[in-house]
PDB file of C-alpha atoms in Angstrom:
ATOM      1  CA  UNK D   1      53.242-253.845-115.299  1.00 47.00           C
ATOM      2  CA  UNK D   2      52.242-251.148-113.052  1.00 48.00           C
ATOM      3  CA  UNK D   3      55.605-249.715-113.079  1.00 53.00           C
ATOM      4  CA  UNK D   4      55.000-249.057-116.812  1.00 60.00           C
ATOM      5  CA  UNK D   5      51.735-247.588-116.286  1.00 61.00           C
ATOM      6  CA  UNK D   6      52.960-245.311-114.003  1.00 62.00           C
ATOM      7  CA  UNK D   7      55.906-244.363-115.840  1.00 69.00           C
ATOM      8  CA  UNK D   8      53.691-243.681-118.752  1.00 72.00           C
ATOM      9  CA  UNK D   9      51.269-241.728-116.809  1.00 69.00           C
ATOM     10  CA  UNK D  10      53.982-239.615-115.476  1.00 69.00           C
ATOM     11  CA  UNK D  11      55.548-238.894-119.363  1.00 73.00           C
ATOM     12  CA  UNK D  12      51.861-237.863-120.328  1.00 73.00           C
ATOM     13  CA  UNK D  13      51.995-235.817-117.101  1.00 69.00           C
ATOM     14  CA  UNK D  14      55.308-233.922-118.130  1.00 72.00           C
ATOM     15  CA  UNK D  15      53.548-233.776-122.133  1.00 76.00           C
ATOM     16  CA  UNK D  16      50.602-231.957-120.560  1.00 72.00           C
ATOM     17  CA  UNK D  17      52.291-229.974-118.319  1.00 69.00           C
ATOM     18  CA  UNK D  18      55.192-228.702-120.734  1.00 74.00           C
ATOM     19  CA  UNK D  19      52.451-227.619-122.742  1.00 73.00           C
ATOM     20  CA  UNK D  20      51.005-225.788-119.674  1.00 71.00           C
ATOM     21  CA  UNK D  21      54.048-224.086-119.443  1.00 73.00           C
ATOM     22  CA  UNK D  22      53.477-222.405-122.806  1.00 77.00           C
ATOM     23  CA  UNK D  23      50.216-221.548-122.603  1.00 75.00           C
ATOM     24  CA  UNK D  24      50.638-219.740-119.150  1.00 73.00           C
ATOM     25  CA  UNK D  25      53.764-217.589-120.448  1.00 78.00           C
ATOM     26  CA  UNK D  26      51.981-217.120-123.906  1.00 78.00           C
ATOM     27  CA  UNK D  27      48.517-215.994-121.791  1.00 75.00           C
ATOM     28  CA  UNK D  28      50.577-214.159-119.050  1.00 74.00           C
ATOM     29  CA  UNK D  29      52.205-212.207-121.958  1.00 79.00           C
ATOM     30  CA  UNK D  30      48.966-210.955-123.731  1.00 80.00           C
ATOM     31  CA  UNK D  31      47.513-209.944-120.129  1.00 75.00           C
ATOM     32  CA  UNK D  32      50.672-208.087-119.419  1.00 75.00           C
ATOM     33  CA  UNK D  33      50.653-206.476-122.096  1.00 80.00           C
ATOM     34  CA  UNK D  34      46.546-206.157-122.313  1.00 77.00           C
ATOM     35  CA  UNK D  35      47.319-204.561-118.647  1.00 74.00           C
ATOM     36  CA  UNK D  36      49.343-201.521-119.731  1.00 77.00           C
ATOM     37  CA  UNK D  37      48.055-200.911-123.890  1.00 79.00           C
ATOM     38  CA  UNK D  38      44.563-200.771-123.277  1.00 77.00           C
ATOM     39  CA  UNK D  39      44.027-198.268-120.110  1.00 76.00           C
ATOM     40  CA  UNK D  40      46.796-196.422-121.795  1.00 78.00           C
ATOM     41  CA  UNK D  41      44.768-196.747-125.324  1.00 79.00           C
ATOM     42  CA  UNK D  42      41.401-195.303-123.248  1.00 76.00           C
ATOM     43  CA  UNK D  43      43.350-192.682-121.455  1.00 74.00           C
ATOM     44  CA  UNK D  44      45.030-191.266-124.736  1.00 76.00           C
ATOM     45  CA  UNK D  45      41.236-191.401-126.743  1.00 78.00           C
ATOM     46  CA  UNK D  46      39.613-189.540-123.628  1.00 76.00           C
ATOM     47  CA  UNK D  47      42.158-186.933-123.299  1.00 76.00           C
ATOM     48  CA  UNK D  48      42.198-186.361-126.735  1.00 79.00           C
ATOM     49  CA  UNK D  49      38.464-186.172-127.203  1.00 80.00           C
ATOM     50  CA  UNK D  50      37.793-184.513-124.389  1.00 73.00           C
ATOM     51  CA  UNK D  51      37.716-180.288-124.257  1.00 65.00           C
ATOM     52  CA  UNK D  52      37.498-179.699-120.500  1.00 68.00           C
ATOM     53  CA  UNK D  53      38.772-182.041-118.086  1.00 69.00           C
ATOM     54  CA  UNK D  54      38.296-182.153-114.435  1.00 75.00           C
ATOM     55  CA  UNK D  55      39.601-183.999-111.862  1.00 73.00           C
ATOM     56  CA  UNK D  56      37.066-186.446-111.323  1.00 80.00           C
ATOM     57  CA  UNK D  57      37.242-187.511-114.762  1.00 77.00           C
ATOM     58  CA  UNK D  58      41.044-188.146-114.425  1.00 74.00           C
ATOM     59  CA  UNK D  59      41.022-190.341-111.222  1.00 78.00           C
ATOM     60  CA  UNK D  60      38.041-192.034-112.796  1.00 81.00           C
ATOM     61  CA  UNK D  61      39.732-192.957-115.857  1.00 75.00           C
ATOM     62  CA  UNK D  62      42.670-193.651-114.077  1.00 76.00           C
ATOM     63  CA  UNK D  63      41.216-195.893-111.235  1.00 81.00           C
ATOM     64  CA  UNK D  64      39.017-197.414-114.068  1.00 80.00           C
ATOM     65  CA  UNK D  65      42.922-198.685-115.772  1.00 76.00           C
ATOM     66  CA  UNK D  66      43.927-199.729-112.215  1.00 77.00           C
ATOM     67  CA  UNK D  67      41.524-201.765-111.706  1.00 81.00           C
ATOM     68  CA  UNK D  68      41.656-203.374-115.112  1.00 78.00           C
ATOM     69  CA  UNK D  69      45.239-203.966-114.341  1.00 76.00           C
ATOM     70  CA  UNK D  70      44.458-205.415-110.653  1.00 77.00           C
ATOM     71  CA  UNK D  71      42.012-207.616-112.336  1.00 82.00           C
ATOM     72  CA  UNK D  72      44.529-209.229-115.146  1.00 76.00           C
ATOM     73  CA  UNK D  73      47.627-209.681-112.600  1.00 76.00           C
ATOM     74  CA  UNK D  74      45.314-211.651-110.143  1.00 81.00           C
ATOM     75  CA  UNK D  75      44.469-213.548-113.457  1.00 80.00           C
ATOM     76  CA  UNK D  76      48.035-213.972-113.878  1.00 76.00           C
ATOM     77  CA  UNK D  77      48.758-215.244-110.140  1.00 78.00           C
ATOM     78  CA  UNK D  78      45.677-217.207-110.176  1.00 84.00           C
ATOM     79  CA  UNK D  79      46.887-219.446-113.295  1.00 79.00           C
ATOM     80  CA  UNK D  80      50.928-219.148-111.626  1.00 78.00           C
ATOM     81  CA  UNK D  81      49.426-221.276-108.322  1.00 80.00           C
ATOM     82  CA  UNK D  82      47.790-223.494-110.811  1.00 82.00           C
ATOM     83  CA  UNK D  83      50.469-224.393-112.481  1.00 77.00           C
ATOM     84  CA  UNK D  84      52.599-224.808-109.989  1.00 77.00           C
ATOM     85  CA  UNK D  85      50.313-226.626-107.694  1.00 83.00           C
ATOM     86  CA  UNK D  86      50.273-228.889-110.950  1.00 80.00           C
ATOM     87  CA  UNK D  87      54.099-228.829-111.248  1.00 77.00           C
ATOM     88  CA  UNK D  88      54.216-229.947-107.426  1.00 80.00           C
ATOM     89  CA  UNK D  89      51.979-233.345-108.170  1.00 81.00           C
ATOM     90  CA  UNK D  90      54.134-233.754-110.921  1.00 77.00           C
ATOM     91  CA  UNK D  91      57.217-233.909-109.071  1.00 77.00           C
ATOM     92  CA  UNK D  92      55.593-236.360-106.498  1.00 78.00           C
ATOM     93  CA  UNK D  93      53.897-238.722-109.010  1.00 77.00           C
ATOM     94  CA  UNK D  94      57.626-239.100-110.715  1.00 74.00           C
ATOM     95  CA  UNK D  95      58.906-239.549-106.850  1.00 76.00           C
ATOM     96  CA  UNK D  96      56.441-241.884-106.846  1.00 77.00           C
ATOM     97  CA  UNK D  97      57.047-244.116-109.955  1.00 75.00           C
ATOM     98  CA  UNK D  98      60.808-244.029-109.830  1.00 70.00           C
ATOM     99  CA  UNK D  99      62.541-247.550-109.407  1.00 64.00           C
ATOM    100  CA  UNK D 100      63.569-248.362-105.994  1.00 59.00           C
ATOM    101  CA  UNK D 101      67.074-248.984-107.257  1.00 59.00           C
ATOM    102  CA  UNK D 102      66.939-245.266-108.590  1.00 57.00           C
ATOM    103  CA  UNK D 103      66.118-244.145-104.946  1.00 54.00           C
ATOM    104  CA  UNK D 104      69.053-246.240-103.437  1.00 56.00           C
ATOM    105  CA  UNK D 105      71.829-244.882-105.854  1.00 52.00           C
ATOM    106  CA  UNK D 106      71.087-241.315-104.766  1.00 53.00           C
TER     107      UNK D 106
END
């Protein structure tokens, strides 16, 4: 009996974590390429708008698109070691639940 609990808490495991999976490469997608189209987006509408330009206005505008791209990749590593702290205790937990027999054979 509790070998069927835990194999069935390990299959809603793998469910949940499969659909984990898509949802970081979907996210990690958008902020990748959120990252690089908008500071490029801002640069472009400043330069264009803009008559004079100094230097200070450039690095500004250009540390203001680094920093909006530092922010979205430690997003992106954040949710990575998330996952695959999850993907870890997934790996155990079917360790875990396997059949003794299973164990033996390998």
């Amino acid at each position: 009996m509790v070998q069927r609990q835990g194999h069935r808490a390990v299959a809603q495991l793998r469910t949940a974590w499969y659909e984990q999976r898509t949802w970081l490469y979907g996210l990690g997608s958008v902020m990748a390429l959120l990252a690089v189209v908008l500071p490029t987006g801002l640069m472009h509408q400043y330069l264009t708008e803009a008559r004079s330009l100094s230097s200070l206005h450039v690095l500004g505008v250009m540390a203001a698109a680094c920093s909006f791209a530092a922010l979205h990749g430690a997003g992106a590593v954040y949710f990575f070691m998330h996952w695959n702290r999850r993907a870890r205790t997934l790996d155990l937990l079917h360790a875990w639940t396997r059949p003794a027999s299973a164990v033996s054979d390998e």
